[in-house]
């Protein structure tokens, strides 16, 4: 018999419901998201393994394009992990808060090159610890 933690069971329920409970956002909008700051495994365009700063969300989100921008920024449903684009100050906060819950504010955008590790990224303006 498979045993799930409460958090895993809720995530599975949300996933199976097709994201009906997922929060809706738009690319280009300033948002604040909540989750755990993590160093996620990735791969460079030339195939080398690396780690990248990411936010693992508490609940999945759906990100929609601006009308007319669907070709370059498609709708992404059930997003649970976002690569964070950080300046020097943001990188210092990432290092300080890695493994902790945080609120992250910034602008969402869609992956557009081989250096992007997730389909949806957040250009971070502020990271703060949350409980």
Tab-separated table of N, CA and C in Angstrom:
chain	number	residue	atom	x	y	z
A	1	UNK	N	0.838	-1.183	0.000
A	1	UNK	CA	0.000	0.000	0.000
A	1	UNK	C	0.884	1.248	0.000
A	2	UNK	N	0.529	2.223	-0.798
A	2	UNK	CA	1.291	3.457	-0.882
A	2	UNK	C	0.806	4.417	0.194
A	3	UNK	N	1.767	4.997	0.913
A	3	UNK	CA	1.416	5.987	1.935
A	3	UNK	C	1.865	7.353	1.447
A	4	UNK	N	1.006	8.337	1.571
A	4	UNK	CA	1.319	9.695	1.165
A	4	UNK	C	1.260	10.613	2.373
A	5	UNK	N	2.160	11.572	2.404
A	5	UNK	CA	2.051	12.597	3.433
A	5	UNK	C	0.849	13.468	3.083
A	6	UNK	N	0.394	14.225	4.038
A	6	UNK	CA	-0.754	15.099	3.806
A	6	UNK	C	-0.460	16.067	2.666
A	7	UNK	N	0.738	16.672	2.676
A	7	UNK	CA	1.130	17.627	1.640
A	7	UNK	C	1.145	16.960	0.268
A	8	UNK	N	1.700	15.753	0.183
A	8	UNK	CA	1.754	15.029	-1.089
A	8	UNK	C	0.354	14.664	-1.563
A	9	UNK	N	-0.522	14.276	-0.641
A	9	UNK	CA	-1.895	13.918	-0.995
A	9	UNK	C	-2.642	15.123	-1.565
A	10	UNK	N	-2.465	16.280	-0.957
A	10	UNK	CA	-3.113	17.501	-1.455
A	10	UNK	C	-2.579	17.844	-2.841
A	11	UNK	N	-1.255	17.775	-3.022
A	11	UNK	CA	-0.660	18.073	-4.328
A	11	UNK	C	-1.189	17.114	-5.386
A	12	UNK	N	-1.306	15.840	-5.050
A	12	UNK	CA	-1.826	14.850	-5.984
A	12	UNK	C	-3.278	15.141	-6.327
A	13	UNK	N	-4.067	15.482	-5.343
A	13	UNK	CA	-5.470	15.811	-5.571
A	13	UNK	C	-5.602	17.005	-6.516
A	14	UNK	N	-4.795	18.035	-6.292
A	14	UNK	CA	-4.831	19.219	-7.148
A	14	UNK	C	-4.410	18.849	-8.568
A	15	UNK	N	-3.348	18.050	-8.673
A	15	UNK	CA	-2.863	17.623	-9.990
A	15	UNK	C	-3.942	16.840	-10.734
A	16	UNK	N	-4.575	15.907	-10.061
A	16	UNK	CA	-5.586	15.074	-10.695
A	16	UNK	C	-6.846	15.847	-11.052
A	17	UNK	N	-7.085	16.953	-10.374
A	17	UNK	CA	-8.272	17.746	-10.668
A	17	UNK	C	-8.061	18.632	-11.892
A	18	UNK	N	-6.896	18.507	-12.514
A	18	UNK	CA	-6.640	19.292	-13.723
A	18	UNK	C	-6.299	20.724	-13.425
A	19	UNK	N	-5.873	21.009	-12.208
A	19	UNK	CA	-5.483	22.372	-11.869
A	19	UNK	C	-6.655	23.290	-11.623
A	20	UNK	N	-7.840	22.721	-11.384
A	20	UNK	CA	-9.024	23.553	-11.176
A	20	UNK	C	-8.848	24.510	-10.006
A	21	UNK	N	-8.038	24.123	-9.028
A	21	UNK	CA	-7.820	24.978	-7.871
A	21	UNK	C	-6.591	25.857	-8.023
A	22	UNK	N	-5.870	25.696	-9.103
A	22	UNK	CA	-4.626	26.431	-9.285
A	22	UNK	C	-4.912	27.930	-9.406
A	23	UNK	N	-4.018	28.703	-8.840
A	23	UNK	CA	-4.125	30.148	-8.963
A	23	UNK	C	-3.726	30.535	-10.380
A	24	UNK	N	-4.360	31.568	-10.905
A	24	UNK	CA	-4.139	32.009	-12.287
A	24	UNK	C	-3.320	33.301	-12.300
A	25	UNK	N	-2.291	33.333	-13.145
A	25	UNK	CA	-1.452	34.525	-13.311
A	25	UNK	C	-1.227	34.762	-14.789
A	26	UNK	N	-0.671	35.939	-15.121
A	26	UNK	CA	-0.315	36.273	-16.506
A	26	UNK	C	1.179	36.568	-16.577
A	27	UNK	N	1.754	36.209	-17.717
A	27	UNK	CA	3.141	36.601	-17.969
A	27	UNK	C	3.228	38.124	-17.953
A	28	UNK	N	4.331	38.627	-17.438
A	28	UNK	CA	4.558	40.068	-17.405
A	28	UNK	C	3.962	40.763	-16.198
A	29	UNK	N	3.121	40.065	-15.432
A	29	UNK	CA	2.499	40.674	-14.251
A	29	UNK	C	3.429	40.537	-13.047
A	30	UNK	N	3.440	41.535	-12.199
A	30	UNK	CA	4.173	41.463	-10.928
A	30	UNK	C	3.341	40.601	-9.986
A	31	UNK	N	3.954	39.549	-9.454
A	31	UNK	CA	3.259	38.605	-8.597
A	31	UNK	C	4.067	38.368	-7.325
A	32	UNK	N	3.414	37.811	-6.317
A	32	UNK	CA	4.092	37.311	-5.124
A	32	UNK	C	3.643	35.871	-4.943
A	33	UNK	N	4.621	34.965	-4.932
A	33	UNK	CA	4.356	33.537	-4.803
A	33	UNK	C	5.019	33.005	-3.543
A	34	UNK	N	4.472	31.918	-3.003
A	34	UNK	CA	4.971	31.345	-1.758
A	34	UNK	C	5.443	29.915	-1.987
A	35	UNK	N	6.565	29.594	-1.354
A	35	UNK	CA	7.080	28.239	-1.483
A	35	UNK	C	8.375	28.075	-0.742
A	36	UNK	N	9.124	27.058	-1.142
A	36	UNK	CA	10.412	26.749	-0.534
A	36	UNK	C	11.511	27.089	-1.524
A	37	UNK	N	12.532	27.774	-1.036
A	37	UNK	CA	13.692	28.123	-1.856
A	37	UNK	C	14.560	26.876	-1.977
A	38	UNK	N	14.842	26.460	-3.214
A	38	UNK	CA	15.618	25.239	-3.437
A	38	UNK	C	16.692	25.473	-4.496
A	39	UNK	N	17.677	24.609	-4.468
A	39	UNK	CA	18.674	24.523	-5.516
A	39	UNK	C	18.300	23.282	-6.322
A	40	UNK	N	17.764	23.491	-7.520
A	40	UNK	CA	17.221	22.387	-8.310
A	40	UNK	C	18.254	21.875	-9.314
A	41	UNK	N	18.212	20.579	-9.607
A	41	UNK	CA	19.155	20.023	-10.583
A	41	UNK	C	18.755	20.410	-12.003
A	42	UNK	N	19.747	20.773	-12.795
A	42	UNK	CA	19.485	21.148	-14.178
A	42	UNK	C	20.599	20.687	-15.088
A	43	UNK	N	20.540	21.188	-16.322
A	43	UNK	CA	21.524	20.810	-17.317
A	43	UNK	C	21.779	21.998	-18.232
A	44	UNK	N	23.043	22.260	-18.524
A	44	UNK	CA	23.401	23.341	-19.431
A	44	UNK	C	23.081	22.928	-20.867
A	45	UNK	N	23.040	23.887	-21.799
A	45	UNK	CA	22.758	23.530	-23.191
A	45	UNK	C	23.746	22.510	-23.782
A	46	UNK	N	24.971	22.468	-23.241
A	46	UNK	CA	25.953	21.512	-23.760
A	46	UNK	C	25.954	20.191	-22.986
A	47	UNK	N	24.935	19.978	-22.140
A	47	UNK	CA	24.759	18.688	-21.481
A	47	UNK	C	25.411	18.530	-20.118
A	48	UNK	N	26.048	19.562	-19.598
A	48	UNK	CA	26.677	19.472	-18.278
A	48	UNK	C	25.624	19.686	-17.190
A	49	UNK	N	25.761	18.914	-16.123
A	49	UNK	CA	24.832	19.064	-14.991
A	49	UNK	C	25.175	20.333	-14.211
A	50	UNK	N	24.128	20.986	-13.727
A	50	UNK	CA	24.311	22.161	-12.885
A	50	UNK	C	23.143	22.260	-11.912
A	51	UNK	N	23.205	23.231	-11.048
A	51	UNK	CA	22.101	23.506	-10.119
A	51	UNK	C	21.674	24.950	-10.365
A	52	UNK	N	20.408	25.199	-10.183
A	52	UNK	CA	19.895	26.548	-10.410
A	52	UNK	C	18.959	26.944	-9.268
A	53	UNK	N	18.866	28.242	-8.974
A	53	UNK	CA	17.962	28.704	-7.915
A	53	UNK	C	16.514	28.596	-8.372
A	54	UNK	N	15.676	28.050	-7.483
A	54	UNK	CA	14.281	27.846	-7.857
A	54	UNK	C	13.365	28.041	-6.657
A	55	UNK	N	12.112	28.241	-6.980
A	55	UNK	CA	11.059	28.325	-5.974
A	55	UNK	C	10.129	27.142	-6.200
A	56	UNK	N	10.016	26.276	-5.189
A	56	UNK	CA	9.093	25.144	-5.227
A	56	UNK	C	7.807	25.610	-4.553
A	57	UNK	N	6.756	25.747	-5.340
A	57	UNK	CA	5.512	26.343	-4.853
A	57	UNK	C	4.752	25.424	-3.907
A	58	UNK	N	3.962	26.033	-3.045
A	58	UNK	CA	3.103	25.305	-2.113
A	58	UNK	C	1.907	24.733	-2.863
A	59	UNK	N	1.347	25.509	-3.767
A	59	UNK	CA	0.228	25.062	-4.603
A	59	UNK	C	0.571	25.367	-6.055
A	60	UNK	N	0.073	24.554	-6.982
A	60	UNK	CA	0.389	24.805	-8.392
A	60	UNK	C	-0.292	26.065	-8.900
A	61	UNK	N	0.306	26.642	-9.930
A	61	UNK	CA	-0.267	27.826	-10.559
A	61	UNK	C	-0.423	27.572	-12.055
A	62	UNK	N	-1.296	28.336	-12.658
A	62	UNK	CA	-1.449	28.378	-14.105
A	62	UNK	C	-1.006	29.757	-14.550
A	63	UNK	N	-0.211	29.793	-15.609
A	63	UNK	CA	0.264	31.072	-16.134
A	63	UNK	C	-0.226	31.201	-17.570
A	64	UNK	N	-0.919	32.295	-17.834
A	64	UNK	CA	-1.536	32.537	-19.130
A	64	UNK	C	-0.835	33.669	-19.868
A	65	UNK	N	-0.851	33.624	-21.210
A	65	UNK	CA	-0.254	34.702	-21.991
A	65	UNK	C	-1.169	35.913	-22.059
A	66	UNK	N	-0.563	37.027	-22.422
A	66	UNK	CA	-1.356	38.193	-22.772
A	66	UNK	C	-2.065	37.854	-24.085
A	67	UNK	N	-3.260	38.365	-24.309
A	67	UNK	CA	-3.951	38.087	-25.572
A	67	UNK	C	-3.059	38.442	-26.762
A	68	UNK	N	-2.956	37.507	-27.710
A	68	UNK	CA	-2.140	37.718	-28.899
A	68	UNK	C	-0.707	37.238	-28.760
A	69	UNK	N	-0.299	36.818	-27.548
A	69	UNK	CA	1.084	36.395	-27.315
A	69	UNK	C	1.188	34.886	-27.088
A	70	UNK	N	0.153	34.146	-27.472
A	70	UNK	CA	0.094	32.712	-27.203
A	70	UNK	C	1.214	31.930	-27.888
A	71	UNK	N	1.687	32.393	-29.029
A	71	UNK	CA	2.711	31.655	-29.778
A	71	UNK	C	4.042	31.608	-29.020
A	72	UNK	N	4.399	32.711	-28.388
A	72	UNK	CA	5.699	32.786	-27.717
A	72	UNK	C	5.622	32.515	-26.224
A	73	UNK	N	4.454	32.644	-25.649
A	73	UNK	CA	4.270	32.423	-24.213
A	73	UNK	C	3.005	31.600	-23.994
A	74	UNK	N	3.074	30.285	-24.238
A	74	UNK	CA	1.872	29.457	-24.105
A	74	UNK	C	1.419	29.307	-22.659
A	75	UNK	N	0.158	28.963	-22.490
A	75	UNK	CA	-0.380	28.686	-21.160
A	75	UNK	C	0.352	27.491	-20.567
A	76	UNK	N	0.736	27.606	-19.308
A	76	UNK	CA	1.366	26.509	-18.572
A	76	UNK	C	0.502	26.239	-17.350
A	77	UNK	N	0.027	24.995	-17.219
A	77	UNK	CA	-0.838	24.606	-16.107
A	77	UNK	C	-0.082	23.707	-15.134
A	78	UNK	N	-0.456	23.770	-13.869
A	78	UNK	CA	0.129	22.892	-12.864
A	78	UNK	C	1.582	23.186	-12.555
A	79	UNK	N	1.993	24.418	-12.709
A	79	UNK	CA	3.393	24.802	-12.465
A	79	UNK	C	3.683	24.725	-10.966
A	80	UNK	N	4.690	23.953	-10.613
A	80	UNK	CA	5.079	23.798	-9.202
A	80	UNK	C	6.515	24.246	-8.935
A	81	UNK	N	7.331	24.420	-9.989
A	81	UNK	CA	8.731	24.797	-9.825
A	81	UNK	C	9.064	25.883	-10.828
A	82	UNK	N	9.631	26.997	-10.324
A	82	UNK	CA	10.018	28.104	-11.190
A	82	UNK	C	11.490	28.417	-10.978
A	83	UNK	N	12.226	28.536	-12.065
A	83	UNK	CA	13.596	29.020	-11.979
A	83	UNK	C	13.537	30.492	-11.606
A	84	UNK	N	14.421	30.902	-10.695
A	84	UNK	CA	14.472	32.301	-10.272
A	84	UNK	C	15.635	32.998	-10.970
A	85	UNK	N	15.372	34.150	-11.562
A	85	UNK	CA	16.396	34.997	-12.156
A	85	UNK	C	16.728	36.040	-11.102
A	86	UNK	N	17.998	36.047	-10.672
A	86	UNK	CA	18.399	36.839	-9.513
A	86	UNK	C	19.522	37.812	-9.841
A	87	UNK	N	19.456	38.988	-9.230
A	87	UNK	CA	20.609	39.889	-9.265
A	87	UNK	C	21.509	39.528	-8.083
A	88	UNK	N	22.548	40.296	-7.859
A	88	UNK	CA	23.508	39.973	-6.800
A	88	UNK	C	22.847	39.942	-5.417
A	89	UNK	N	21.998	40.905	-5.129
A	89	UNK	CA	21.288	40.941	-3.847
A	89	UNK	C	20.364	39.737	-3.697
A	90	UNK	N	19.650	39.410	-4.780
A	90	UNK	CA	18.753	38.268	-4.762
A	90	UNK	C	19.501	36.960	-4.564
A	91	UNK	N	20.687	36.849	-5.155
A	91	UNK	CA	21.482	35.632	-4.992
A	91	UNK	C	21.921	35.471	-3.537
A	92	UNK	N	22.265	36.575	-2.888
A	92	UNK	CA	22.642	36.520	-1.470
A	92	UNK	C	21.450	36.056	-0.631
A	93	UNK	N	20.253	36.540	-0.927
A	93	UNK	CA	19.048	36.116	-0.211
A	93	UNK	C	18.735	34.652	-0.498
A	94	UNK	N	18.925	34.232	-1.746
A	94	UNK	CA	18.722	32.822	-2.103
A	94	UNK	C	19.616	31.931	-1.253
A	95	UNK	N	20.877	32.271	-1.163
A	95	UNK	CA	21.829	31.466	-0.384
A	95	UNK	C	21.442	31.437	1.093
A	96	UNK	N	20.991	32.571	1.611
A	96	UNK	CA	20.612	32.670	3.021
A	96	UNK	C	19.350	31.868	3.327
A	97	UNK	N	18.414	31.831	2.374
A	97	UNK	CA	17.099	31.226	2.625
A	97	UNK	C	16.924	29.841	2.017
A	98	UNK	N	17.963	29.296	1.385
A	98	UNK	CA	17.825	27.984	0.746
A	98	UNK	C	17.327	26.959	1.750
A	99	UNK	N	16.272	26.226	1.352
A	99	UNK	CA	15.663	25.217	2.215
A	99	UNK	C	14.567	25.760	3.113
A	100	UNK	N	14.320	27.066	3.055
A	100	UNK	CA	13.307	27.691	3.914
A	100	UNK	C	12.119	28.163	3.088
A	101	UNK	N	11.007	28.376	3.788
A	101	UNK	CA	9.812	28.953	3.162
A	101	UNK	C	10.046	30.437	2.935
A	102	UNK	N	9.549	30.923	1.792
A	102	UNK	CA	9.741	32.334	1.471
A	102	UNK	C	8.614	32.820	0.572
A	103	UNK	N	8.460	34.129	0.546
A	103	UNK	CA	7.602	34.760	-0.458
A	103	UNK	C	8.549	35.406	-1.458
A	104	UNK	N	8.246	35.226	-2.718
A	104	UNK	CA	9.087	35.743	-3.792
A	104	UNK	C	8.218	36.611	-4.685
A	105	UNK	N	8.636	37.858	-4.858
A	105	UNK	CA	7.924	38.781	-5.738
A	105	UNK	C	8.754	39.001	-6.988
A	106	UNK	N	8.071	39.154	-8.101
A	106	UNK	CA	8.760	39.395	-9.357
A	106	UNK	C	7.813	39.279	-10.528
A	107	UNK	N	8.398	39.211	-11.721
A	107	UNK	CA	7.648	39.157	-12.962
A	107	UNK	C	7.819	37.789	-13.612
A	108	UNK	N	6.710	37.192	-14.023
A	108	UNK	CA	6.737	35.883	-14.662
A	108	UNK	C	7.005	36.021	-16.156
A	109	UNK	N	7.810	35.088	-16.692
A	109	UNK	CA	7.997	35.026	-18.136
A	109	UNK	C	8.234	33.584	-18.554
A	110	UNK	N	8.036	33.303	-19.840
A	110	UNK	CA	8.164	31.947	-20.360
A	110	UNK	C	9.596	31.694	-20.826
A	111	UNK	N	10.032	30.466	-20.675
A	111	UNK	CA	11.348	30.036	-21.136
A	111	UNK	C	11.512	30.365	-22.615
A	112	UNK	N	12.707	30.883	-22.959
A	112	UNK	CA	12.929	31.183	-24.376
A	112	UNK	C	14.330	30.822	-24.861
A	113	UNK	N	15.126	30.118	-24.011
A	113	UNK	CA	16.438	29.679	-24.484
A	113	UNK	C	16.919	28.470	-23.685
A	114	UNK	N	18.015	27.872	-24.122
A	114	UNK	CA	18.523	26.649	-23.524
A	114	UNK	C	19.060	26.787	-22.119
A	115	UNK	N	19.276	28.006	-21.654
A	115	UNK	CA	19.737	28.214	-20.281
A	115	UNK	C	18.589	28.211	-19.284
A	116	UNK	N	17.379	28.289	-19.770
A	116	UNK	CA	16.210	28.270	-18.895
A	116	UNK	C	15.857	26.831	-18.565
A	117	UNK	N	15.699	26.553	-17.287
A	117	UNK	CA	15.511	25.184	-16.814
A	117	UNK	C	14.052	24.800	-16.600
A	118	UNK	N	13.183	25.779	-16.440
A	118	UNK	CA	11.759	25.514	-16.240
A	118	UNK	C	10.972	26.251	-17.318
A	119	UNK	N	9.743	25.813	-17.567
A	119	UNK	CA	8.929	26.467	-18.593
A	119	UNK	C	8.555	27.889	-18.203
A	120	UNK	N	8.330	28.117	-16.916
A	120	UNK	CA	7.990	29.440	-16.408
A	120	UNK	C	9.087	29.866	-15.444
A	121	UNK	N	9.555	31.102	-15.589
A	121	UNK	CA	10.590	31.660	-14.727
A	121	UNK	C	10.037	32.900	-14.046
A	122	UNK	N	10.711	33.306	-12.964
A	122	UNK	CA	10.345	34.540	-12.286
A	122	UNK	C	11.581	35.418	-12.169
A	123	UNK	N	11.481	36.632	-12.709
A	123	UNK	CA	12.534	37.640	-12.576
A	123	UNK	C	12.307	38.309	-11.237
A	124	UNK	N	13.113	37.961	-10.259
A	124	UNK	CA	12.863	38.282	-8.851
A	124	UNK	C	13.209	39.738	-8.525
A	125	UNK	N	12.273	40.391	-7.853
A	125	UNK	CA	12.513	41.740	-7.330
A	125	UNK	C	12.690	41.730	-5.814
A	126	UNK	N	12.108	40.724	-5.128
A	126	UNK	CA	12.196	40.666	-3.672
A	126	UNK	C	11.983	39.231	-3.187
A	127	UNK	N	12.828	38.824	-2.254
A	127	UNK	CA	12.672	37.529	-1.573
A	127	UNK	C	12.631	37.821	-0.080
A	128	UNK	N	11.642	37.268	0.618
A	128	UNK	CA	11.612	37.427	2.068
A	128	UNK	C	11.134	36.132	2.722
A	129	UNK	N	11.712	35.851	3.871
A	129	UNK	CA	11.359	34.632	4.602
A	129	UNK	C	9.921	34.719	5.072
A	130	UNK	N	9.202	33.612	4.979
A	130	UNK	CA	7.840	33.540	5.494
A	130	UNK	C	7.698	32.295	6.339
A	131	UNK	N	6.669	32.228	7.084
A	131	UNK	CA	6.466	31.094	7.993
A	131	UNK	C	5.383	30.194	7.500
